[in-house]
mmCIF file of C-alpha atoms in Angstrom:
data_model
loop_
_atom_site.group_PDB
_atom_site.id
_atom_site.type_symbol
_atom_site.label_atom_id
_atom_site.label_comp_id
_atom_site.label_asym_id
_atom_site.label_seq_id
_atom_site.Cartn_x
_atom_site.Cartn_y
_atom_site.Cartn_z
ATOM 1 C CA UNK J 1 0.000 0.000 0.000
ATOM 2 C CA UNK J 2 1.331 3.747 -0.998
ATOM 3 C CA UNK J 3 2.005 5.757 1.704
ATOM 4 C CA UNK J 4 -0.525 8.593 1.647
ATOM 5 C CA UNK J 5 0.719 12.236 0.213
ATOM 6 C CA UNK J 6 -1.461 14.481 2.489
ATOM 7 C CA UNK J 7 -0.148 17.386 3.711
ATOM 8 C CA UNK J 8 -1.754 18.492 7.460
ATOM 9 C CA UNK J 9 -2.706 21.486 6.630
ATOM 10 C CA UNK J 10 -5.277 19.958 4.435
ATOM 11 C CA UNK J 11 -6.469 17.091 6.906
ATOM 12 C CA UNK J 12 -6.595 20.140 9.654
ATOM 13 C CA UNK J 13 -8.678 22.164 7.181
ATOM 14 C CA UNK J 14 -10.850 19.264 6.123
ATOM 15 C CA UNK J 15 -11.527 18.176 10.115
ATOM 16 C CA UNK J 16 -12.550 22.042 10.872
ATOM 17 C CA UNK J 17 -14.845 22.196 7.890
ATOM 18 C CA UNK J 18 -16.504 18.962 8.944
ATOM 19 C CA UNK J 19 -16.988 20.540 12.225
ATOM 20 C CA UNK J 20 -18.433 23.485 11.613
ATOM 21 C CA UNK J 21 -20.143 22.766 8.063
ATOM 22 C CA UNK J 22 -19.914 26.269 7.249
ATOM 23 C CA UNK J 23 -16.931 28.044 5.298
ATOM 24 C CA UNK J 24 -16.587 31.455 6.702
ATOM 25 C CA UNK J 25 -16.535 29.722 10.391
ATOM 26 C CA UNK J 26 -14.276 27.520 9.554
ATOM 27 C CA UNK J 27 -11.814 29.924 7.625
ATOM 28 C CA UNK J 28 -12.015 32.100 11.107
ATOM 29 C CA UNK J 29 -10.783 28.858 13.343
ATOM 30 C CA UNK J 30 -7.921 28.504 10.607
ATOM 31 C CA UNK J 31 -7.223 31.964 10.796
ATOM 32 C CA UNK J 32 -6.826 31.571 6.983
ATOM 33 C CA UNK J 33 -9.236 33.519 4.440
ATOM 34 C CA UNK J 34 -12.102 31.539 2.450
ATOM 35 C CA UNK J 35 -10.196 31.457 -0.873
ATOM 36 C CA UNK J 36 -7.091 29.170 0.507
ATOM 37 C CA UNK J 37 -9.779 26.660 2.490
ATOM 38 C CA UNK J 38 -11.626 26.299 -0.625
ATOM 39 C CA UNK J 39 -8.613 24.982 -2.136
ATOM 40 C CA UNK J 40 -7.423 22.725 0.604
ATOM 41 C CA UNK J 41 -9.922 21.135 0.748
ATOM 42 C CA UNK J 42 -10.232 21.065 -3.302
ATOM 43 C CA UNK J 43 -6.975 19.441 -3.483
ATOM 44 C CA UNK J 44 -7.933 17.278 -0.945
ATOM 45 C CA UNK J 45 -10.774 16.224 -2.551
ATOM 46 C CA UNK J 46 -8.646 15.545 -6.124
ATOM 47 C CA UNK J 47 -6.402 13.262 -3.617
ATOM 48 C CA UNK J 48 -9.203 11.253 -2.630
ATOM 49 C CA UNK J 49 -11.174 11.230 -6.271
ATOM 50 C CA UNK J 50 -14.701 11.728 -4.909
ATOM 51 C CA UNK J 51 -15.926 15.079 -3.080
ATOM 52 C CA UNK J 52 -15.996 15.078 0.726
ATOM 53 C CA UNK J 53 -18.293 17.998 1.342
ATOM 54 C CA UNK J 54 -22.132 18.984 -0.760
ATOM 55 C CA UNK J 55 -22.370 22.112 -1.159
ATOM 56 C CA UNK J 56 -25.712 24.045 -1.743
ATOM 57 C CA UNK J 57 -26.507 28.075 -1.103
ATOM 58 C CA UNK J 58 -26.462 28.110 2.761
ATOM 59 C CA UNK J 59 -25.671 25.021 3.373
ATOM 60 C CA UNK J 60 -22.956 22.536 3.711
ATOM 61 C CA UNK J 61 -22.556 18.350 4.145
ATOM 62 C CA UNK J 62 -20.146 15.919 4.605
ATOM 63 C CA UNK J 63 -20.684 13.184 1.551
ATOM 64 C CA UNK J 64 -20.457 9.138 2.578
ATOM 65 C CA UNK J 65 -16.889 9.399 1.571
ATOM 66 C CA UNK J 66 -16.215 12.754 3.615
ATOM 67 C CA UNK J 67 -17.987 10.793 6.859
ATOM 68 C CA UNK J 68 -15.760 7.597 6.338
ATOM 69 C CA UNK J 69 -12.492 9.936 6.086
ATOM 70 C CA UNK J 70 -13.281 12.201 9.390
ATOM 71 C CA UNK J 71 -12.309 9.317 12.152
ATOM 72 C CA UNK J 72 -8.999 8.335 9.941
ATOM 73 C CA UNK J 73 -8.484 12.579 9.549
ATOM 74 C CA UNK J 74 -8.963 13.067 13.649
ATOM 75 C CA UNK J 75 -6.836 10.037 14.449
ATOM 76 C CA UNK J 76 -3.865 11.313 12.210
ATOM 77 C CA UNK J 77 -3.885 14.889 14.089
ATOM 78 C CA UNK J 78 -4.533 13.460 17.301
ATOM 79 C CA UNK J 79 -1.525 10.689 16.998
ATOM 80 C CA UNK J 80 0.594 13.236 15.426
ATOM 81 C CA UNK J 81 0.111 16.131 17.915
ATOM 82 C CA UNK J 82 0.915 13.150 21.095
ATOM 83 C CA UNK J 83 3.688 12.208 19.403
ATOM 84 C CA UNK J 84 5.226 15.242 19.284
ATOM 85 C CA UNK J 85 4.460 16.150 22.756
ATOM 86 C CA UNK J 86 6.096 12.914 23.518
ATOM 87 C CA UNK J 87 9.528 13.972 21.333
ATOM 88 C CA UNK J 88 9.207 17.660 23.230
ATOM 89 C CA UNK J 89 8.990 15.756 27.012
ATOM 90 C CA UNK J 90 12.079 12.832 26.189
ATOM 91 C CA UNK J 91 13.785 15.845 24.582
ATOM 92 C CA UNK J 92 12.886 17.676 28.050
ATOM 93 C CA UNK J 93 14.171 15.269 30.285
ATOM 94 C CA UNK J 94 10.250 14.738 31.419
ATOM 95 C CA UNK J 95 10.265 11.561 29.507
ATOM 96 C CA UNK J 96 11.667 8.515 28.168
ATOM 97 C CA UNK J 97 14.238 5.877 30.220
ATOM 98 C CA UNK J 98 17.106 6.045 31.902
ATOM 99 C CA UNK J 99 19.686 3.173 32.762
ATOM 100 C CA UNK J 100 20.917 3.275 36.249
ATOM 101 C CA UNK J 101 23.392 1.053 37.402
ATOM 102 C CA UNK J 102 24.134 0.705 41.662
ATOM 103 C CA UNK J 103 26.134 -1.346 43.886
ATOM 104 C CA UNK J 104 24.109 -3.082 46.037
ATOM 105 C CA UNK J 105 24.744 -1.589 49.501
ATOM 106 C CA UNK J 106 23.748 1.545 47.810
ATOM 107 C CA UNK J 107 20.013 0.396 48.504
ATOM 108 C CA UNK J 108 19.837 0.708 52.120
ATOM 109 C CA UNK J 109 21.218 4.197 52.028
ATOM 110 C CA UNK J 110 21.265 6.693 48.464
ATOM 111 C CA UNK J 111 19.213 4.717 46.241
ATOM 112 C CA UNK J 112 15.550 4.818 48.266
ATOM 113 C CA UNK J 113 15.950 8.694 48.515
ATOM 114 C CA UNK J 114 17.272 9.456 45.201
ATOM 115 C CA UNK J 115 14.446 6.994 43.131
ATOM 116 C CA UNK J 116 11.576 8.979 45.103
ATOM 117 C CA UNK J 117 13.133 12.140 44.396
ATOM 118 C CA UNK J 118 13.295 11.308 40.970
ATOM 119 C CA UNK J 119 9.979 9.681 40.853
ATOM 120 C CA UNK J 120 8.518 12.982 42.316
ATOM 121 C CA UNK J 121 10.333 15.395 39.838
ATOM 122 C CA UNK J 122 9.890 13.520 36.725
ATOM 123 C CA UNK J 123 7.204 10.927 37.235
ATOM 124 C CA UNK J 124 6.816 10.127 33.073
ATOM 125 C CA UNK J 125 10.712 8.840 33.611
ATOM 126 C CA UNK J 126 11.030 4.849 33.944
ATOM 127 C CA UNK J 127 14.002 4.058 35.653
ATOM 128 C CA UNK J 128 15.886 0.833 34.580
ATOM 129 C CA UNK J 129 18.079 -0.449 37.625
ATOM 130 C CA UNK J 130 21.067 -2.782 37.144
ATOM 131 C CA UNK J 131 22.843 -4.221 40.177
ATOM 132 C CA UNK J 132 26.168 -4.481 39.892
ATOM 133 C CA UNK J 133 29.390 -3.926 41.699
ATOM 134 C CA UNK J 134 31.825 -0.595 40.514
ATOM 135 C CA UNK J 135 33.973 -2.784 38.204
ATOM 136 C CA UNK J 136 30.847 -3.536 35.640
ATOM 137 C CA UNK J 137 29.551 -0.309 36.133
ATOM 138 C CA UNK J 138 32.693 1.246 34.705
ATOM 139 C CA UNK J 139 32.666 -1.103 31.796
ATOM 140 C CA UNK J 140 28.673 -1.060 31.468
ATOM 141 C CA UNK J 141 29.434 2.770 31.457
ATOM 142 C CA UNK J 142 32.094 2.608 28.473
ATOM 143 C CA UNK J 143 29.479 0.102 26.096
ATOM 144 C CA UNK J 144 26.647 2.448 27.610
ATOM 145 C CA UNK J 145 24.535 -0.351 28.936
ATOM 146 C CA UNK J 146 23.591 2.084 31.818
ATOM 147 C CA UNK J 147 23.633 5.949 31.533
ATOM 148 C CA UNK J 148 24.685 6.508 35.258
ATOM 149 C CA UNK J 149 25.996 4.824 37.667
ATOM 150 C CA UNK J 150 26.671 4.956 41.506
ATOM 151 C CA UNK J 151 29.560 3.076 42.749
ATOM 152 C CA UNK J 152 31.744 2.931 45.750
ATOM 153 C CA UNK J 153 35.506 3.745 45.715
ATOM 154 C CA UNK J 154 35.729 5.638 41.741
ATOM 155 C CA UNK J 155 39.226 4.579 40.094
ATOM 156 C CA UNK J 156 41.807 6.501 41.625
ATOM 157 C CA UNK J 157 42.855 9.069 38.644
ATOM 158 C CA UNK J 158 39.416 8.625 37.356
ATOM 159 C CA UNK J 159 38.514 6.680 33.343
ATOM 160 C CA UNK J 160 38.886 8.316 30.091
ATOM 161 C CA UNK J 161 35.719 9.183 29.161
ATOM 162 C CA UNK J 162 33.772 9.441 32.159
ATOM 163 C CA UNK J 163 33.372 11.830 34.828
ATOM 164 C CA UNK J 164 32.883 11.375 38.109
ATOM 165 C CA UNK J 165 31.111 13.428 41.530
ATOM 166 C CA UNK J 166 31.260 11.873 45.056
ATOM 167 C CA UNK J 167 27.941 12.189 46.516
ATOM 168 C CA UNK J 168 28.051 10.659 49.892
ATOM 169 C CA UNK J 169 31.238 10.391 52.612
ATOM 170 C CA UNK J 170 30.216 6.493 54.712
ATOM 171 C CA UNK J 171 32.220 5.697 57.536
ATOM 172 C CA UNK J 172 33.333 2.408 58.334
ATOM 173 C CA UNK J 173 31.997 -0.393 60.528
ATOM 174 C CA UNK J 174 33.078 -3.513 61.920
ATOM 175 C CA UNK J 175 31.368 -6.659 61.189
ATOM 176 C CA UNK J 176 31.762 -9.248 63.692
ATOM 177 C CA UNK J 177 30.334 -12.438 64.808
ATOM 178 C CA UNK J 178 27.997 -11.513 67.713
ATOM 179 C CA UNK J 179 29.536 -13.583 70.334
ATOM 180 C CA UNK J 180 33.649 -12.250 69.644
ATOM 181 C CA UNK J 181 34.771 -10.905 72.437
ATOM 182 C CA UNK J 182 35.113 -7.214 70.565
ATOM 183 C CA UNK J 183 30.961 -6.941 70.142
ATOM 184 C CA UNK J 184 30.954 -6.627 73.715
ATOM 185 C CA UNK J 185 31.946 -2.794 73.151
ATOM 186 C CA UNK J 186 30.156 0.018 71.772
ATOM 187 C CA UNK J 187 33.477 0.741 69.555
ATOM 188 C CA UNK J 188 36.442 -1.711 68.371
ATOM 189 C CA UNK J 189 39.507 -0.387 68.269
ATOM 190 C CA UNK J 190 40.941 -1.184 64.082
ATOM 191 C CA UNK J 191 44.433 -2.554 65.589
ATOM 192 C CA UNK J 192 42.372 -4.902 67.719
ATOM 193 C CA UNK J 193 41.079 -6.426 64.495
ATOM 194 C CA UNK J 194 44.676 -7.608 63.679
ATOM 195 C CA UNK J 195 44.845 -11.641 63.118
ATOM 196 C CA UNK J 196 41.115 -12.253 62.983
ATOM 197 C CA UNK J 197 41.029 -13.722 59.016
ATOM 198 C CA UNK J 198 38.979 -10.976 57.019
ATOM 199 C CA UNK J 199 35.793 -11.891 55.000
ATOM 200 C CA UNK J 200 36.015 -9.600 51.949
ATOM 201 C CA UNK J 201 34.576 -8.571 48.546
ATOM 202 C CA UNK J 202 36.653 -9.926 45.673
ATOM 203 C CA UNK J 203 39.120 -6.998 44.491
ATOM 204 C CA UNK J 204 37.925 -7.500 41.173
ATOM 205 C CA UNK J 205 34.558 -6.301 41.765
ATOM 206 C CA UNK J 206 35.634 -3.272 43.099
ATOM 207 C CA UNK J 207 39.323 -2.715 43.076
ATOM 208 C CA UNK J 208 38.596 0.894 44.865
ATOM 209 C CA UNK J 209 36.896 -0.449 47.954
ATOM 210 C CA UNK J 210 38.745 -3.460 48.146
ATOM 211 C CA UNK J 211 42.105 -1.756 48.299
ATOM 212 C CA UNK J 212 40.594 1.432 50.537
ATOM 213 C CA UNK J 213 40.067 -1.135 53.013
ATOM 214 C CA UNK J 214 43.469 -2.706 53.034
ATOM 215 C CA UNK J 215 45.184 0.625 53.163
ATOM 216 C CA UNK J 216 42.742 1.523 56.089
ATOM 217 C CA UNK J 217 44.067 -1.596 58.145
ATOM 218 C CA UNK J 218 47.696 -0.790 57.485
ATOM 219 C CA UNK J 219 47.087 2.569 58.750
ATOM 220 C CA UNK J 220 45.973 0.822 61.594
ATOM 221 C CA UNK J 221 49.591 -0.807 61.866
ATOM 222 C CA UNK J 222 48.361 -3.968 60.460
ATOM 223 C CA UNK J 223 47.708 -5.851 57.343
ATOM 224 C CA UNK J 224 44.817 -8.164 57.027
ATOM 225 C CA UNK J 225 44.938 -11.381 56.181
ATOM 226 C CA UNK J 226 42.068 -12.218 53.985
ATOM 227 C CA UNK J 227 40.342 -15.978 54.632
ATOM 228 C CA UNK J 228 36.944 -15.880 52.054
ATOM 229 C CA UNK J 229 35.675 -13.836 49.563
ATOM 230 C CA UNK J 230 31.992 -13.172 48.482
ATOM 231 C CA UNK J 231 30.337 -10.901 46.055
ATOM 232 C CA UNK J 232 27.474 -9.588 48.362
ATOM 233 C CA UNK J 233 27.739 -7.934 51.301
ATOM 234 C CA UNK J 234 24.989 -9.890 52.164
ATOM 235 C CA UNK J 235 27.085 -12.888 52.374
ATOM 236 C CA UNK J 236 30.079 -11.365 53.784
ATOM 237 C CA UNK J 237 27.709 -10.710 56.653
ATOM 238 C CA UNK J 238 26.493 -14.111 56.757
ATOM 239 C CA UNK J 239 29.752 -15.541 56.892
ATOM 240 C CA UNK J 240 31.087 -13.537 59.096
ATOM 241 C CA UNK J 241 28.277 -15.263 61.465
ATOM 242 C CA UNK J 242 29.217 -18.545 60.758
ATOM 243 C CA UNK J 243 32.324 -17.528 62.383
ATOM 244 C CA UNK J 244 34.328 -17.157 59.826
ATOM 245 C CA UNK J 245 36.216 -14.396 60.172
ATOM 246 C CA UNK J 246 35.476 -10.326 61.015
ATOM 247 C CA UNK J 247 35.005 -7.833 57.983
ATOM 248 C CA UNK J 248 34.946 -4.121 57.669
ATOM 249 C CA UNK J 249 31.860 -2.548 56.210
ATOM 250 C CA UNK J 250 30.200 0.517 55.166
ATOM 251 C CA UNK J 251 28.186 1.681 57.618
ATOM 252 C CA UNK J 252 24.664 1.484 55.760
ATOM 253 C CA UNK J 253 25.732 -2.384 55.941
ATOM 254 C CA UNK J 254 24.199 -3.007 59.510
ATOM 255 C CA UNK J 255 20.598 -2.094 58.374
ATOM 256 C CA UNK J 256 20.924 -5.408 57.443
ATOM 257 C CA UNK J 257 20.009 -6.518 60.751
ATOM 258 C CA UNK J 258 21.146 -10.414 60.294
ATOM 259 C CA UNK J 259 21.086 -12.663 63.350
ATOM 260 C CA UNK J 260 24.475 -14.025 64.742
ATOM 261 C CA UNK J 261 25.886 -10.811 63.508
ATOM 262 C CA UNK J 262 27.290 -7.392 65.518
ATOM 263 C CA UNK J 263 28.104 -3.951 63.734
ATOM 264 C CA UNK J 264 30.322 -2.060 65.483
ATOM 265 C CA UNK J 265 31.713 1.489 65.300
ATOM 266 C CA UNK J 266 35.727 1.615 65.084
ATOM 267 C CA UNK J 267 38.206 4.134 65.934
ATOM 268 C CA UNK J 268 39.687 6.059 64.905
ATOM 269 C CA UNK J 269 36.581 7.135 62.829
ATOM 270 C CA UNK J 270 37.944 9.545 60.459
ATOM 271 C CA UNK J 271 38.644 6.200 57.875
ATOM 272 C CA UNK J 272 35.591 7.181 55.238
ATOM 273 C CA UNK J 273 34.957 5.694 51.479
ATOM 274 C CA UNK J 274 33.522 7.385 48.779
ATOM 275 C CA UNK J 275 29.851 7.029 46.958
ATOM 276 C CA UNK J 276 30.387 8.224 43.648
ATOM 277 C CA UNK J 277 28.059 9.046 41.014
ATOM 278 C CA UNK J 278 29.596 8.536 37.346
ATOM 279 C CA UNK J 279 28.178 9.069 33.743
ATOM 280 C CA UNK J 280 30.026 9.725 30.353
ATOM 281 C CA UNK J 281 31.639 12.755 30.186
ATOM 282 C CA UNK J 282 30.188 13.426 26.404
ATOM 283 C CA UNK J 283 26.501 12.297 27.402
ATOM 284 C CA UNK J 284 23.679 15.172 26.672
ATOM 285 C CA UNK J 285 20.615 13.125 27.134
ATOM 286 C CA UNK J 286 18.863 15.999 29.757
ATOM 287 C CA UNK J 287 17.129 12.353 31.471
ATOM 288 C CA UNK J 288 20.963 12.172 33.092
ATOM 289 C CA UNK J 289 21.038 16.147 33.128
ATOM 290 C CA UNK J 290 17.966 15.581 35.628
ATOM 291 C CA UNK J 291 19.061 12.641 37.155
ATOM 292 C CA UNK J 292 22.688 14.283 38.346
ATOM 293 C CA UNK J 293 20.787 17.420 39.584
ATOM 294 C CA UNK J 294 18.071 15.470 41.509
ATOM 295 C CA UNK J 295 21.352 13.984 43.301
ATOM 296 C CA UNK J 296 21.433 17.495 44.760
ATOM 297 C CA UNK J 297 18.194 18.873 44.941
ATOM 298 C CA UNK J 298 17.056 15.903 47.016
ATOM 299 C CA UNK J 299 20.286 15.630 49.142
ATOM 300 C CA UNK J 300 21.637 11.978 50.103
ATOM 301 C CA UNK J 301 22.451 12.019 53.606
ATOM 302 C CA UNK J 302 20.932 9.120 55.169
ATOM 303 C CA UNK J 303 22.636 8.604 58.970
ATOM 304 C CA UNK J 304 25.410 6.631 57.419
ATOM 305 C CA UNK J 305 27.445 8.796 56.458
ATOM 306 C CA UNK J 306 28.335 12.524 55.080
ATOM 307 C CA UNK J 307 26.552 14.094 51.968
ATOM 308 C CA UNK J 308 29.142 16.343 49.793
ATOM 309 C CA UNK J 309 26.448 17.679 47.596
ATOM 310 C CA UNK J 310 29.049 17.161 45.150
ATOM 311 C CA UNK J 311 26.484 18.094 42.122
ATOM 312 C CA UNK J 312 25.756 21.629 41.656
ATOM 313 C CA UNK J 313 21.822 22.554 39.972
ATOM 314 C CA UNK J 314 23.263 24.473 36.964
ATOM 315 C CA UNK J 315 20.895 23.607 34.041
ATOM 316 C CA UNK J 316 23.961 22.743 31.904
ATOM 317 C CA UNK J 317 24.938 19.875 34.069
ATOM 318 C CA UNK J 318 26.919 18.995 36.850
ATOM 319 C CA UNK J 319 30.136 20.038 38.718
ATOM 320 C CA UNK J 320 32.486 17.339 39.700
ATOM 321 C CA UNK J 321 35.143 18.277 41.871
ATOM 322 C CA UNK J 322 36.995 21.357 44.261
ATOM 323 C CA UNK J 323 40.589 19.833 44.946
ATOM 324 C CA UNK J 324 43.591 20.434 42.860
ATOM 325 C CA UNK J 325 43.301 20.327 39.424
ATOM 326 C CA UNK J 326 39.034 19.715 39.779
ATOM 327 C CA UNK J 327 36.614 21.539 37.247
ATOM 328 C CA UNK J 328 32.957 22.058 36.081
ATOM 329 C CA UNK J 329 31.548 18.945 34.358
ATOM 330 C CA UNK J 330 28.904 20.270 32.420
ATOM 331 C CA UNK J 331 26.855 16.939 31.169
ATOM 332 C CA UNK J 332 28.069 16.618 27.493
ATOM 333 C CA UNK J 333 30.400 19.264 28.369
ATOM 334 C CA UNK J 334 33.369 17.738 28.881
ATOM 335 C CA UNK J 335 36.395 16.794 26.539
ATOM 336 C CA UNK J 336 36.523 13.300 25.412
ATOM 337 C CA UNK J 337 38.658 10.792 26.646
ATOM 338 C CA UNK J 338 38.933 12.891 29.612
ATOM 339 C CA UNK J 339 38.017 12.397 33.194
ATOM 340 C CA UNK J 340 36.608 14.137 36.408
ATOM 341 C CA UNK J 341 36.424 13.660 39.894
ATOM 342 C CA UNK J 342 35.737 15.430 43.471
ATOM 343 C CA UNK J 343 33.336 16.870 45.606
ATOM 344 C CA UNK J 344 31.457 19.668 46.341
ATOM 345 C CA UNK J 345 31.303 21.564 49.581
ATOM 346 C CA UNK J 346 28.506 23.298 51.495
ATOM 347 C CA UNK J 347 26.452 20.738 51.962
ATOM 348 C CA UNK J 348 24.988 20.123 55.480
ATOM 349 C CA UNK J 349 26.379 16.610 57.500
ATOM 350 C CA UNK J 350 23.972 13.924 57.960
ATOM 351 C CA UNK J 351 23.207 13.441 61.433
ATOM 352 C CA UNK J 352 25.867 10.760 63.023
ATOM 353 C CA UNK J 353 24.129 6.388 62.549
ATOM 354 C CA UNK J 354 23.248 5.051 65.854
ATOM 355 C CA UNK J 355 25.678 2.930 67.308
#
């Protein structure tokens, strides 16, 4: 079947006339004078090869072939005129889908607060979340299987072609089985940790955190030796009940709440790793624009830990950084192949976790 040659000006001036059945109204609506309608709908007529209106002295009809055309003519307009509000919202950022990718400890603190932010700002926005650990994100990033991600511990020296904001500050907690002498205390000393066998997240998964955590032992005069491995902290949790061994944590870990299992606060408590929000430094799709910025406007403290409010609200994007060397990443902005990372100040501490 040929596709139909119809321009819309002559379906809009054939739908009008049908509506009103009378020429000088409908020329008014159209804004147009008589003479031009006339010929729309003239030429519309020759397209179709029978007439669509009668006309008599005072009067005017739509013809059987005129009635069977007016459903197919208001359909067109109306499909046409939702469609392009639909390509104004996705091109808006009110619209459309966006791929976020999230480790999974990131649920019990950032995630809730920044989905219902998001929900709330741009609720015509489906959100497609991917679970994975900061090593897949990166590379999920770089194929762009996800659009953002937010990750723990962002490659020292950043990743050509991404950029990079730290959103939230979490302290560290212990993780111990809840009968070791240490979960008697309210705090656990990190040198006191020294040979219990560690239960740890493969390096692989996330080189950043893996290795924050060893250098945060050795600061502690010690390194630690690791005994298992597991991808979730779930099961590094569970594990650690079983008796396993003792782990270090993020603090939004104990909300886990797991039976056989103590979280405990350590000292000193200054030893902190990074939630990081990345996205590709070249992207201009304004569904990350608003994503990045909702990252601010909602704010991510959640008792575990620090927010940096490391996004700035500009319109344009998002800035990524304050230390030496840092600058503006404007969403799309940004150089390829290059990288950005940091923080923002001025934004208010979360209140301290419980103990």
């Amino acid at each position: 079947m040929d596709r139909p040659k119809v321009p819309l000006a002559q379906l809009h001036a054939f739908v009008v006339l049908a509506e009103e059945l009378h020429f000088g109204h409908a020329a008014d609506r159209l804004g147009i004078a008589q003479p031009p309608l006339s010929q729309q709908i003239r030429r519309l007529e020759d397209k179709v090869g029978h007439a669509l209106f009668s006309r008599a002295p005072g009067r005017v009809e739509l013809t059987p072939a005129g009635r069977e055309l007016l459903p197919a003519a208001r359909t067109a307009l109306a499909e046409l005129a939702g469609g392009l509000a639909a390509a104004r919202a996705v091109g808006d950022g009110r619209a459309g889908r966006v791929r976020l990718g999230f480790a999974a400890s990131l649920a019990l603190t950032v995630l809730p607060a920044l989905l219902g932010a998001y929900r709330e700002r741009v609720p015509r926005v489906r959100v497609e979340l991917h679970e994975m650990t900061t090593a897949p994100q990166l590379a999920a990033l770089r194929e762009r299987r996800i659009d953002v991600g937010l990750l723990r511990e962002p490659p020292e020296g950043g990743e050509p072609g991404l950029a990079f904001a730290t959103v939230l500050r979490e302290p560290f907690v212990a993780v111990l089985p809840a009968a070791h002498p240490l979960a008697a205390g309210r705090t656990v000393r990190l040198a006191d940790l020294a040979g219990s066998p560690f239960v740890l997240l493969p390096r692989e998964q996330g080189p950043g955190l893996y290795d924050r955590i060893v250098d945060v032992c050795r600061a502690a005069g010690f390194t630690p030796e690791v005994g298992q491995h597991a991808v979730e902290w779930q099961t590094v949790c569970a594990l650690v009940g079983a008796g396993l061994g003792v782990s270090l944590a993020p603090a939004g870990i104990r909300r886990l709440r797991l039976r056989g299992v103590a979280f405990r606060g350590v000292t000193p408590g200054d030893a902190r790793t990074d939630v990081a929000v990345a996205w590709r430094a070249d992207d201009r799709n304004p569904l990350v624009t608003n994503l990045l910025n909702t990252l601010t406007a909602s704010g991510t403290g959640t008792g575990a830990g620090t927010s940096t409010g490391a996004l700035a609200e500009t319109g344009a994007g998002a800035v990524a950084g304050t230390g030496a060397g840092a600058r503006a990443a404007p969403v799309g902005g940004a150089a390829p192949g290059s990288s950005v990372s940091g923080a923002c100040p001025g934004a208010p501490a979360a209140p301290a976790a419980p103990p």
